[in-house]
Tab-separated table of C-alpha atoms (C1' of nucleotides) in Angstrom:
chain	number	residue	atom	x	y	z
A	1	UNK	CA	-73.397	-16.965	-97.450
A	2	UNK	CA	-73.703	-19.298	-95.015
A	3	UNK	CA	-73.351	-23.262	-96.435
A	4	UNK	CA	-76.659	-24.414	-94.952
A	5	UNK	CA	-78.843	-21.930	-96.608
A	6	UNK	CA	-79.627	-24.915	-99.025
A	7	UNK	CA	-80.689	-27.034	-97.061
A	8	UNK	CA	-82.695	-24.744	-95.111
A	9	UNK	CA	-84.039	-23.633	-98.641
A	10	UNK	CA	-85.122	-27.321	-99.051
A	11	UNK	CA	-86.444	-27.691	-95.527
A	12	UNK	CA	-88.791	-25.194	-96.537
A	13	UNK	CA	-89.916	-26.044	-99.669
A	14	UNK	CA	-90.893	-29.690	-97.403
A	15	UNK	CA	-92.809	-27.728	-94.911
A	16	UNK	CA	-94.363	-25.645	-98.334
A	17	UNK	CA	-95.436	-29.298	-99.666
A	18	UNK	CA	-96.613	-30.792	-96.285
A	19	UNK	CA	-98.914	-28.229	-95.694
A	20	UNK	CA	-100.401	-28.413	-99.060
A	21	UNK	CA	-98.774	-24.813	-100.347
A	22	UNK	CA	-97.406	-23.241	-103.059
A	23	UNK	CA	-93.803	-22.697	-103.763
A	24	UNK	CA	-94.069	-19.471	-105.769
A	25	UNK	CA	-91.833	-16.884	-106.963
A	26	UNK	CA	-92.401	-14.492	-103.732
A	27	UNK	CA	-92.186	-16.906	-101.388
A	28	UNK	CA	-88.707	-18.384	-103.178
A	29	UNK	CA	-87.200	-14.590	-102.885
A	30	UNK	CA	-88.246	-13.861	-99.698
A	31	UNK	CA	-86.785	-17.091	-98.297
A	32	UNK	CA	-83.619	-16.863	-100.009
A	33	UNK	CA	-83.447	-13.307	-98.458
A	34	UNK	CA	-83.908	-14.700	-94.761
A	35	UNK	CA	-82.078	-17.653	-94.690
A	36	UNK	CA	-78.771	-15.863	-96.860
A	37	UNK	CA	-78.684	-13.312	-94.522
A	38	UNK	CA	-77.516	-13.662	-91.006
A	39	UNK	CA	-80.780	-13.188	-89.495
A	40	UNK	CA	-82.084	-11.004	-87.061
A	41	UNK	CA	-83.995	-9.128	-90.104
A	42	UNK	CA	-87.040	-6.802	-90.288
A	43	UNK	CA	-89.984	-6.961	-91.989
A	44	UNK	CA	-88.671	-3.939	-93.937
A	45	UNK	CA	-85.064	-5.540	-94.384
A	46	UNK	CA	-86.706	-8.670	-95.693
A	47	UNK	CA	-88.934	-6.335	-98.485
A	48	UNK	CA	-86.024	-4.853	-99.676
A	49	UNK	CA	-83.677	-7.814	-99.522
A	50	UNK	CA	-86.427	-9.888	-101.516
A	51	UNK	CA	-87.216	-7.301	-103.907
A	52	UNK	CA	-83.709	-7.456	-105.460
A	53	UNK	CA	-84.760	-10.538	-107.237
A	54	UNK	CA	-88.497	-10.321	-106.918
A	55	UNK	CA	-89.069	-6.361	-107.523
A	56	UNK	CA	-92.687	-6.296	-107.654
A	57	UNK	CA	-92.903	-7.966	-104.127
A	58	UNK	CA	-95.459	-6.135	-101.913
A	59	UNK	CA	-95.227	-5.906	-97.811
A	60	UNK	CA	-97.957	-7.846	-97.063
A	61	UNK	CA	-96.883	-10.978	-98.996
A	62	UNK	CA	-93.621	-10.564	-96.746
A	63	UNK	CA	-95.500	-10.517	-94.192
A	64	UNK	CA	-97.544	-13.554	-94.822
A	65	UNK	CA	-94.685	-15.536	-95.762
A	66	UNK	CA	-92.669	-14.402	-92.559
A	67	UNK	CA	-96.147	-15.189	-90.223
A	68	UNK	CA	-95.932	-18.743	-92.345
A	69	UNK	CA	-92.873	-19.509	-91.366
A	70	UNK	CA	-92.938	-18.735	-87.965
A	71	UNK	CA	-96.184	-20.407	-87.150
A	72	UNK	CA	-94.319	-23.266	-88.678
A	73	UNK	CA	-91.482	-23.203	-86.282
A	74	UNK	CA	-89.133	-22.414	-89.057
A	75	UNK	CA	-88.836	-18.713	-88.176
A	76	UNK	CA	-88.400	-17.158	-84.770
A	77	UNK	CA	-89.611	-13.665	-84.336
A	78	UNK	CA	-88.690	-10.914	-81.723
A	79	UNK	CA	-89.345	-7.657	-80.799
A	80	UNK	CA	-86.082	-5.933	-79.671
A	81	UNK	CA	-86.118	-2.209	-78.111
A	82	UNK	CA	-86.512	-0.324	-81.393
A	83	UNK	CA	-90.300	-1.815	-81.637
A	84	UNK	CA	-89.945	-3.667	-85.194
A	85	UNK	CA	-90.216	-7.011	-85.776
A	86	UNK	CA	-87.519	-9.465	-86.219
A	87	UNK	CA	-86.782	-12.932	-87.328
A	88	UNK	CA	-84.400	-15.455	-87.267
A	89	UNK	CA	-84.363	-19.147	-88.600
A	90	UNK	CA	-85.230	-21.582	-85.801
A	91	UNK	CA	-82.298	-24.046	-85.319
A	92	UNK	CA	-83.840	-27.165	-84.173
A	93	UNK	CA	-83.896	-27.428	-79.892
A	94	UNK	CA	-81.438	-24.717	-79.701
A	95	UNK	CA	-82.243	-21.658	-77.786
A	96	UNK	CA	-80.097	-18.130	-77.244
A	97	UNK	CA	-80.526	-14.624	-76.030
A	98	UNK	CA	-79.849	-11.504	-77.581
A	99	UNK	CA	-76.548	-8.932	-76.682
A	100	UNK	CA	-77.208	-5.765	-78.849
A	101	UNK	CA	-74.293	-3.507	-79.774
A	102	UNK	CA	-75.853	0.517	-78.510
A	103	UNK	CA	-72.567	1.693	-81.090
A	104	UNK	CA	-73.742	-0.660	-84.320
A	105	UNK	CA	-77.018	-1.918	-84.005
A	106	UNK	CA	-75.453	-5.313	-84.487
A	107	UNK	CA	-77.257	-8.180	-82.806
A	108	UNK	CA	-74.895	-10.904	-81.331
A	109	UNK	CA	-76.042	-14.143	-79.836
A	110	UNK	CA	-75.410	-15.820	-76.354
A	111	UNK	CA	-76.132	-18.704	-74.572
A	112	UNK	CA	-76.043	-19.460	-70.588
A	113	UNK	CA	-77.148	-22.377	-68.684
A	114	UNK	CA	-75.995	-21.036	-65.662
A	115	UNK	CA	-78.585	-18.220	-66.357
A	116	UNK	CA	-81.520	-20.435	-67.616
A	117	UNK	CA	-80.880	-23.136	-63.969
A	118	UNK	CA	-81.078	-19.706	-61.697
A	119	UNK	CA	-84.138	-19.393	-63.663
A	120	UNK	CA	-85.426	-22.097	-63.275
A	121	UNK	CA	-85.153	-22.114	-59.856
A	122	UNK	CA	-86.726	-18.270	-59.377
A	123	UNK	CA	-89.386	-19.957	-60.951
A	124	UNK	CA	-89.782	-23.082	-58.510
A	125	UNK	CA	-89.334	-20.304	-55.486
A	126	UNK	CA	-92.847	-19.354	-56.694
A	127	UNK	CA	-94.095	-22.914	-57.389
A	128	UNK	CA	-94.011	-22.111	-61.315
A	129	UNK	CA	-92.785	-23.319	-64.039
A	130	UNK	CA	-90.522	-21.348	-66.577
A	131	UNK	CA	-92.375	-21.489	-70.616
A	132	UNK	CA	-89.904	-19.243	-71.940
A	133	UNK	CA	-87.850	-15.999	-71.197
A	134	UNK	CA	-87.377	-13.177	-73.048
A	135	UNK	CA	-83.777	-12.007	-72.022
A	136	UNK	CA	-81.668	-9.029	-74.060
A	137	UNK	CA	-78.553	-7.276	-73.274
A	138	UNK	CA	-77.899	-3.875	-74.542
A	139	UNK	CA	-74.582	-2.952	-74.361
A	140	UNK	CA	-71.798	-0.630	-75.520
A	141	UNK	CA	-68.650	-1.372	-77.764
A	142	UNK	CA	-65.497	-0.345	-75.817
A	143	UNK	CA	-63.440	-0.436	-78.995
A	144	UNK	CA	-63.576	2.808	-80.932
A	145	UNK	CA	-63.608	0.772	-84.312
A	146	UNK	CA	-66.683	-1.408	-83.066
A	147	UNK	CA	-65.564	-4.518	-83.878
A	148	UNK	CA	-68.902	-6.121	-83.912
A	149	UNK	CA	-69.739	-3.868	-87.129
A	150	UNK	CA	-72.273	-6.630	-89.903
A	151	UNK	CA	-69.739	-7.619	-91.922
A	152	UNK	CA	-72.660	-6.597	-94.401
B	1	UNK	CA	-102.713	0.918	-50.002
B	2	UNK	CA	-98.919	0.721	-49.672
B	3	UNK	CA	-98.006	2.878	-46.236
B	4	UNK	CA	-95.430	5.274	-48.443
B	5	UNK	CA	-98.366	6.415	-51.033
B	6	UNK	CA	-98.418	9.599	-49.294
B	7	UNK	CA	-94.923	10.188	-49.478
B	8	UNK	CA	-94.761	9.273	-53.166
B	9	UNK	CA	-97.221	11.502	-54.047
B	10	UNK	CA	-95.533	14.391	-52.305
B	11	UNK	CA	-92.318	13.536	-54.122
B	12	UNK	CA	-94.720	13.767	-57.252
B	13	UNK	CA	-95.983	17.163	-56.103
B	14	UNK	CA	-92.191	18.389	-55.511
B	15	UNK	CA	-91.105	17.069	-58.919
B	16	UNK	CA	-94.293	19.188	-60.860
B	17	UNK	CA	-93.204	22.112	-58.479
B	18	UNK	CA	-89.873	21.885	-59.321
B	19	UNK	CA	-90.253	21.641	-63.055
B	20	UNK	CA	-92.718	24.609	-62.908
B	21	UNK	CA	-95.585	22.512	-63.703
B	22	UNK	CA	-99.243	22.489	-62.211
B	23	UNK	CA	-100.721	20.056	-59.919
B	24	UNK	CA	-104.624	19.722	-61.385
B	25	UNK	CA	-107.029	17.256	-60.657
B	26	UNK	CA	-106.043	14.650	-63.753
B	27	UNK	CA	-102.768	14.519	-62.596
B	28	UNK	CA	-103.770	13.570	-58.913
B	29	UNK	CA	-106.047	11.401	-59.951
B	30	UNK	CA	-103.622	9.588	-61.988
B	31	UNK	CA	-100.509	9.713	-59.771
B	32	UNK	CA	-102.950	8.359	-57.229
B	33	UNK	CA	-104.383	5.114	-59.395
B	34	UNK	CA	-100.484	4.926	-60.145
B	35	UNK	CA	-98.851	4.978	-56.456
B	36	UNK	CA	-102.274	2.835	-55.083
B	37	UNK	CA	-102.019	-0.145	-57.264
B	38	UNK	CA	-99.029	-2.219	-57.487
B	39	UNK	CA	-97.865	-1.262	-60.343
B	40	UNK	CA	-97.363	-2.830	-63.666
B	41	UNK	CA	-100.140	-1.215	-65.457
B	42	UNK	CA	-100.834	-0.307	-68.758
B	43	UNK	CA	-102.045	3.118	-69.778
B	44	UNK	CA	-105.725	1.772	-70.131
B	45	UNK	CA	-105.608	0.526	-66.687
B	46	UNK	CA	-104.636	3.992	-65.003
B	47	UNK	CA	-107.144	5.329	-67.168
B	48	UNK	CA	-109.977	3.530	-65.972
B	49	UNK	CA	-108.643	3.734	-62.313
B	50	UNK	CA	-108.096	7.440	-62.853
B	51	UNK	CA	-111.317	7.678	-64.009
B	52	UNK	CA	-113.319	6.614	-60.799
B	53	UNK	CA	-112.484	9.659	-59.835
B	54	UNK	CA	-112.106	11.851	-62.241
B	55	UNK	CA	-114.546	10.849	-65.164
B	56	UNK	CA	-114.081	13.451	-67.426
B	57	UNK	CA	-110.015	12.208	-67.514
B	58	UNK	CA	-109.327	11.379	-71.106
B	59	UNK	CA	-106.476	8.907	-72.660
B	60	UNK	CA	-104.150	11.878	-73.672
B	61	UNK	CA	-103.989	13.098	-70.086
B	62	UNK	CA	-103.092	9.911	-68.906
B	63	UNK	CA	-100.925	9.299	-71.549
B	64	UNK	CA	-98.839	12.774	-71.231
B	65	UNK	CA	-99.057	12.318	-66.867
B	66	UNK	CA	-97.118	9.020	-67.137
B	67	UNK	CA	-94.269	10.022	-69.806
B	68	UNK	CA	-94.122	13.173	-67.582
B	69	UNK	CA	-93.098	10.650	-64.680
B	70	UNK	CA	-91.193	8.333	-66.538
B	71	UNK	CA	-88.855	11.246	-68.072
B	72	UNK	CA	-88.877	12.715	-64.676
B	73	UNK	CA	-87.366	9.395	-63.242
B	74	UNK	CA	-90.377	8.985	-61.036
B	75	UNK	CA	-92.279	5.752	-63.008
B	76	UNK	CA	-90.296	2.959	-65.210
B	77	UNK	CA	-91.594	1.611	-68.427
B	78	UNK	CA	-91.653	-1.703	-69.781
B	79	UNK	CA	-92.616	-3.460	-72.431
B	80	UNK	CA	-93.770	-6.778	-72.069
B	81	UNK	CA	-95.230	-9.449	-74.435
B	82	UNK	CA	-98.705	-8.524	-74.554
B	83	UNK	CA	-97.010	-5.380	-76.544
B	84	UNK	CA	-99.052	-2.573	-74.441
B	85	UNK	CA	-96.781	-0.082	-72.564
B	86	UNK	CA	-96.748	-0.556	-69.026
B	87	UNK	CA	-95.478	1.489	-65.861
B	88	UNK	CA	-94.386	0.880	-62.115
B	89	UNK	CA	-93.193	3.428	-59.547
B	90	UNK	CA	-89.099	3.797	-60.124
B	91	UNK	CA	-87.131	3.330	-56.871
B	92	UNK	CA	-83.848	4.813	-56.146
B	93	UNK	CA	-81.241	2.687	-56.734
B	94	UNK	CA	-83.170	-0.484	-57.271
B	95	UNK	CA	-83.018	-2.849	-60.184
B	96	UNK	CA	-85.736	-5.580	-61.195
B	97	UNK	CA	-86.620	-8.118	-63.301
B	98	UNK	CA	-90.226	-9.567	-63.992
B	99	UNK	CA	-91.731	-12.964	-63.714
B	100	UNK	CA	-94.860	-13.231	-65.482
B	101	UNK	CA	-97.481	-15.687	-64.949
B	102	UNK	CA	-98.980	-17.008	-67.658
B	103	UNK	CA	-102.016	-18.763	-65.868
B	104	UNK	CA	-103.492	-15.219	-64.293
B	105	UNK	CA	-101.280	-12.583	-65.876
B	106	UNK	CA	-99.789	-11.403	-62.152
B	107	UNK	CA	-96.649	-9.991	-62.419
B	108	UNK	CA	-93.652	-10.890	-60.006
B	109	UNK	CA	-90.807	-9.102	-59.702
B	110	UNK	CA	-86.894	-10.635	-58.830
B	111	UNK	CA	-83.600	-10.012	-58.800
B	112	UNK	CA	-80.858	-11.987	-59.381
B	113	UNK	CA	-76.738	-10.734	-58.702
B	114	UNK	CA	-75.357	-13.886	-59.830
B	115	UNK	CA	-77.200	-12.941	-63.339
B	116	UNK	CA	-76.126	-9.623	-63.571
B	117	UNK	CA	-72.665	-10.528	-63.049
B	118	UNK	CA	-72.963	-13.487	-65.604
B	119	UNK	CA	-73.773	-10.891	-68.225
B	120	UNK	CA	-71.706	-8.584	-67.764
B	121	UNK	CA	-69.171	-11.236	-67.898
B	122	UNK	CA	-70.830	-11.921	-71.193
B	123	UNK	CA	-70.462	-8.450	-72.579
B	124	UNK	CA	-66.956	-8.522	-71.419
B	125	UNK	CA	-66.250	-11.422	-73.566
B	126	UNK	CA	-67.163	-9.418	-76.586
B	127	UNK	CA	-65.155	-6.248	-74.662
B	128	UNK	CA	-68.562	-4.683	-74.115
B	129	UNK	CA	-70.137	-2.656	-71.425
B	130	UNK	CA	-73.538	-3.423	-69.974
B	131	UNK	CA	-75.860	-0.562	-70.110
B	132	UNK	CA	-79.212	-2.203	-69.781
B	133	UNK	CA	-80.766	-5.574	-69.902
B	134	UNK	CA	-83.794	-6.920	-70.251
B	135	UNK	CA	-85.174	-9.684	-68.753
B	136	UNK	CA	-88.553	-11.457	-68.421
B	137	UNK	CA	-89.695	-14.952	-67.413
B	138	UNK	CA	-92.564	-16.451	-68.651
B	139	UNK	CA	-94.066	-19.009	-66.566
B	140	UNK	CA	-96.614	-21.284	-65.586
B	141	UNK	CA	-98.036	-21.754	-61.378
B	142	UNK	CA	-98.007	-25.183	-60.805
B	143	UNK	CA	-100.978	-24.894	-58.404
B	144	UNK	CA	-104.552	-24.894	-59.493
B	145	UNK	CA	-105.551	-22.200	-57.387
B	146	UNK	CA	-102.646	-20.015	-58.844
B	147	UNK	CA	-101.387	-18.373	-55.363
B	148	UNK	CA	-100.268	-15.598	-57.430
B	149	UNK	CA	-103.826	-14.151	-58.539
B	150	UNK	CA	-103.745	-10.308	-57.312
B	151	UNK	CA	-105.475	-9.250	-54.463
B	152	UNK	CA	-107.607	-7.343	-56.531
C	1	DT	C1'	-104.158	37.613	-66.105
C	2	DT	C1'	-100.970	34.371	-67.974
C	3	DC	C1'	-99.582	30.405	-69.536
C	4	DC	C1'	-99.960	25.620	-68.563
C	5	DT	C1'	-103.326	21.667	-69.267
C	6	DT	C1'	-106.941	19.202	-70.969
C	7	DG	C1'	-110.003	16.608	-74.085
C	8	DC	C1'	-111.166	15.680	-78.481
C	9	DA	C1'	-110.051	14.266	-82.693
C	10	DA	C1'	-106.885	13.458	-86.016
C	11	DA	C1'	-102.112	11.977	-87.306
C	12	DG	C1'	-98.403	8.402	-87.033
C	13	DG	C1'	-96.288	4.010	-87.403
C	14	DA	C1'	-96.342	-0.841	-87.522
C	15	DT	C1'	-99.135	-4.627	-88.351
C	16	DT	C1'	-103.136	-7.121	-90.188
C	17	DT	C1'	-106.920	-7.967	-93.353
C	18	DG	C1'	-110.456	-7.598	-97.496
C	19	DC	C1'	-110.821	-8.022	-102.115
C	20	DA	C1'	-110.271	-8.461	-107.010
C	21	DC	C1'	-106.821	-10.023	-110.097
C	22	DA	C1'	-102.940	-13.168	-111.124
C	23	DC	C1'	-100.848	-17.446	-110.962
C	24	DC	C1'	-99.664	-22.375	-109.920
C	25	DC	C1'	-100.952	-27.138	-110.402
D	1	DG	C1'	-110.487	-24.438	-114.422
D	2	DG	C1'	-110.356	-24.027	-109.715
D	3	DG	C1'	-108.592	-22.709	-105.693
D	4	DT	C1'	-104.428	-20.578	-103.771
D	5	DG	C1'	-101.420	-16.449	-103.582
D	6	DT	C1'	-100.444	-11.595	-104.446
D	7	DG	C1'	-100.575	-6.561	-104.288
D	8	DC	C1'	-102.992	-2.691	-103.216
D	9	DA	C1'	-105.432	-0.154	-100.166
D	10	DA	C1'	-107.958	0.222	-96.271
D	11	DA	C1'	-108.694	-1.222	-91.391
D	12	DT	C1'	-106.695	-1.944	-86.746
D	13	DC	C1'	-104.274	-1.085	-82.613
D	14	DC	C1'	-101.570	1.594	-79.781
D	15	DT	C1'	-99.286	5.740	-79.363
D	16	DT	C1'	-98.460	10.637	-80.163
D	17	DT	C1'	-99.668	15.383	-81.392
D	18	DG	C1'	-102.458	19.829	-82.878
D	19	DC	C1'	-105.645	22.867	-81.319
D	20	DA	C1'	-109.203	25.538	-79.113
D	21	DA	C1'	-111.234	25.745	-74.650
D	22	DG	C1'	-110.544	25.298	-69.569
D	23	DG	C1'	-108.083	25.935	-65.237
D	24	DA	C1'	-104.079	26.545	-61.753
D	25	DA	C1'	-101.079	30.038	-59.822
DNA sequence: TTCCTTGCAAAGGATTTGCACACCC
DNA sequence: GGGTGTGCAAATCCTTTGCAAGGAA
């Protein structure tokens, strides 16, 4: 488990307070379940995770909680190839793209300036303006032991 | 109307031919709305087009006609934001990315070698092998007249 | 004629919402 | 106690499929 995940715990009970809501038991599990795990979770993943502690938990509360979060800028969601929802905590001004193992399923992060400047300037080509990118690699592992296997 | 419509929609008739399939009215009205516009419509659009001349053309039809041409290799689907499925004719050999406007909803396409190779230098980091990439820039036009309003 | 196609309507699958009960402060 | 939060179930939205009737070859 990651060291933050206390912090991030606390960050959220702030944002909880500051916009006059409740910390309840739901909301507790279902936080603890996305900020312990490494991210990149489903809806579903995020049910099941939270109902470990919280068994009665429903979807829709996930959901809600998960839509709360990432209207608050503490959750960022995507929608990979496979058509589900997924979210990951929001790191302060820090952005990344998405490399996705075809062997594993498992979703690695990457980061390229060089990519986001030619960007930019594609952009300024057509007198625009870049607001964001969507930008995901699907690729295979050349290993036959798939290194990049969740530890999970 | 592009010059090569014609020429599409013959490869379109050689493709049903060759798959033992029948050329009917829906599915030349529909290859027809497909190969006229530019592209980059969703299956509501080609319905409606479809429709001005063929009225009785129902969603199904339209639905079945364009997964027929995408699993054919004659149309290429994307997904963008607005989470509706959307198609554009598939050339031979050719590889695109999409610039999307976020002041009139046109969509631009580029390409960009010295991305490509970045990510597969990426992948190669993590000894992976690029299969397939997505990649889409959101963006605002800096003019007020927004230059990149379709024609249409 | 023969079998492919179509259009309607209903089924799926994920997400979103309405509502009555439960719970936190 | 009062208003927020939850869980269930139903409503949406887009996509996909079953089926009986229609149409191309």
């Amino acid at each position: 488990m990651p060291t933050d995940t206390a912090q991030q715990l606390q960050r959220f009970h702030a944002f909880l307070s500051g916009e006059g809501l409740k910390v309840t038991r739901q909301r507790q599990a279902i936080a603890e379940a996305f900020y312990g795990s490494g991210g990149h979770l489903s809806l579903r993943d995020l049910l099941d995770l939270a109902r470990e502690s919280e068994p009665s938990i429903g979807y829709a509360t996930v959901y809600r909680t998960m839509r709360l979060l990432a209207d608050g800028g503490l959750a960022t969601e995507h929608q990979f190839a496979d058509g589900h929802a997924r979210f990951e905590p929001a790191e302060e001004g820090e952005h990344h793209d998405h490399l996705i193992c075809l062997t594993c399923g498992h979703i690695l992060e990457f980061e390229s300036d060089a990519i986001e400047q030619i960007q930019d300037r594609i952009a300024a080509d057509y007198k625009m303006k870049v607001k964001s990118h969507r930008h995901e690699i699907y690729a295979e592992c050349l290993r036959t032991d798939c290194v990049n296997r969740p530890s999970a």
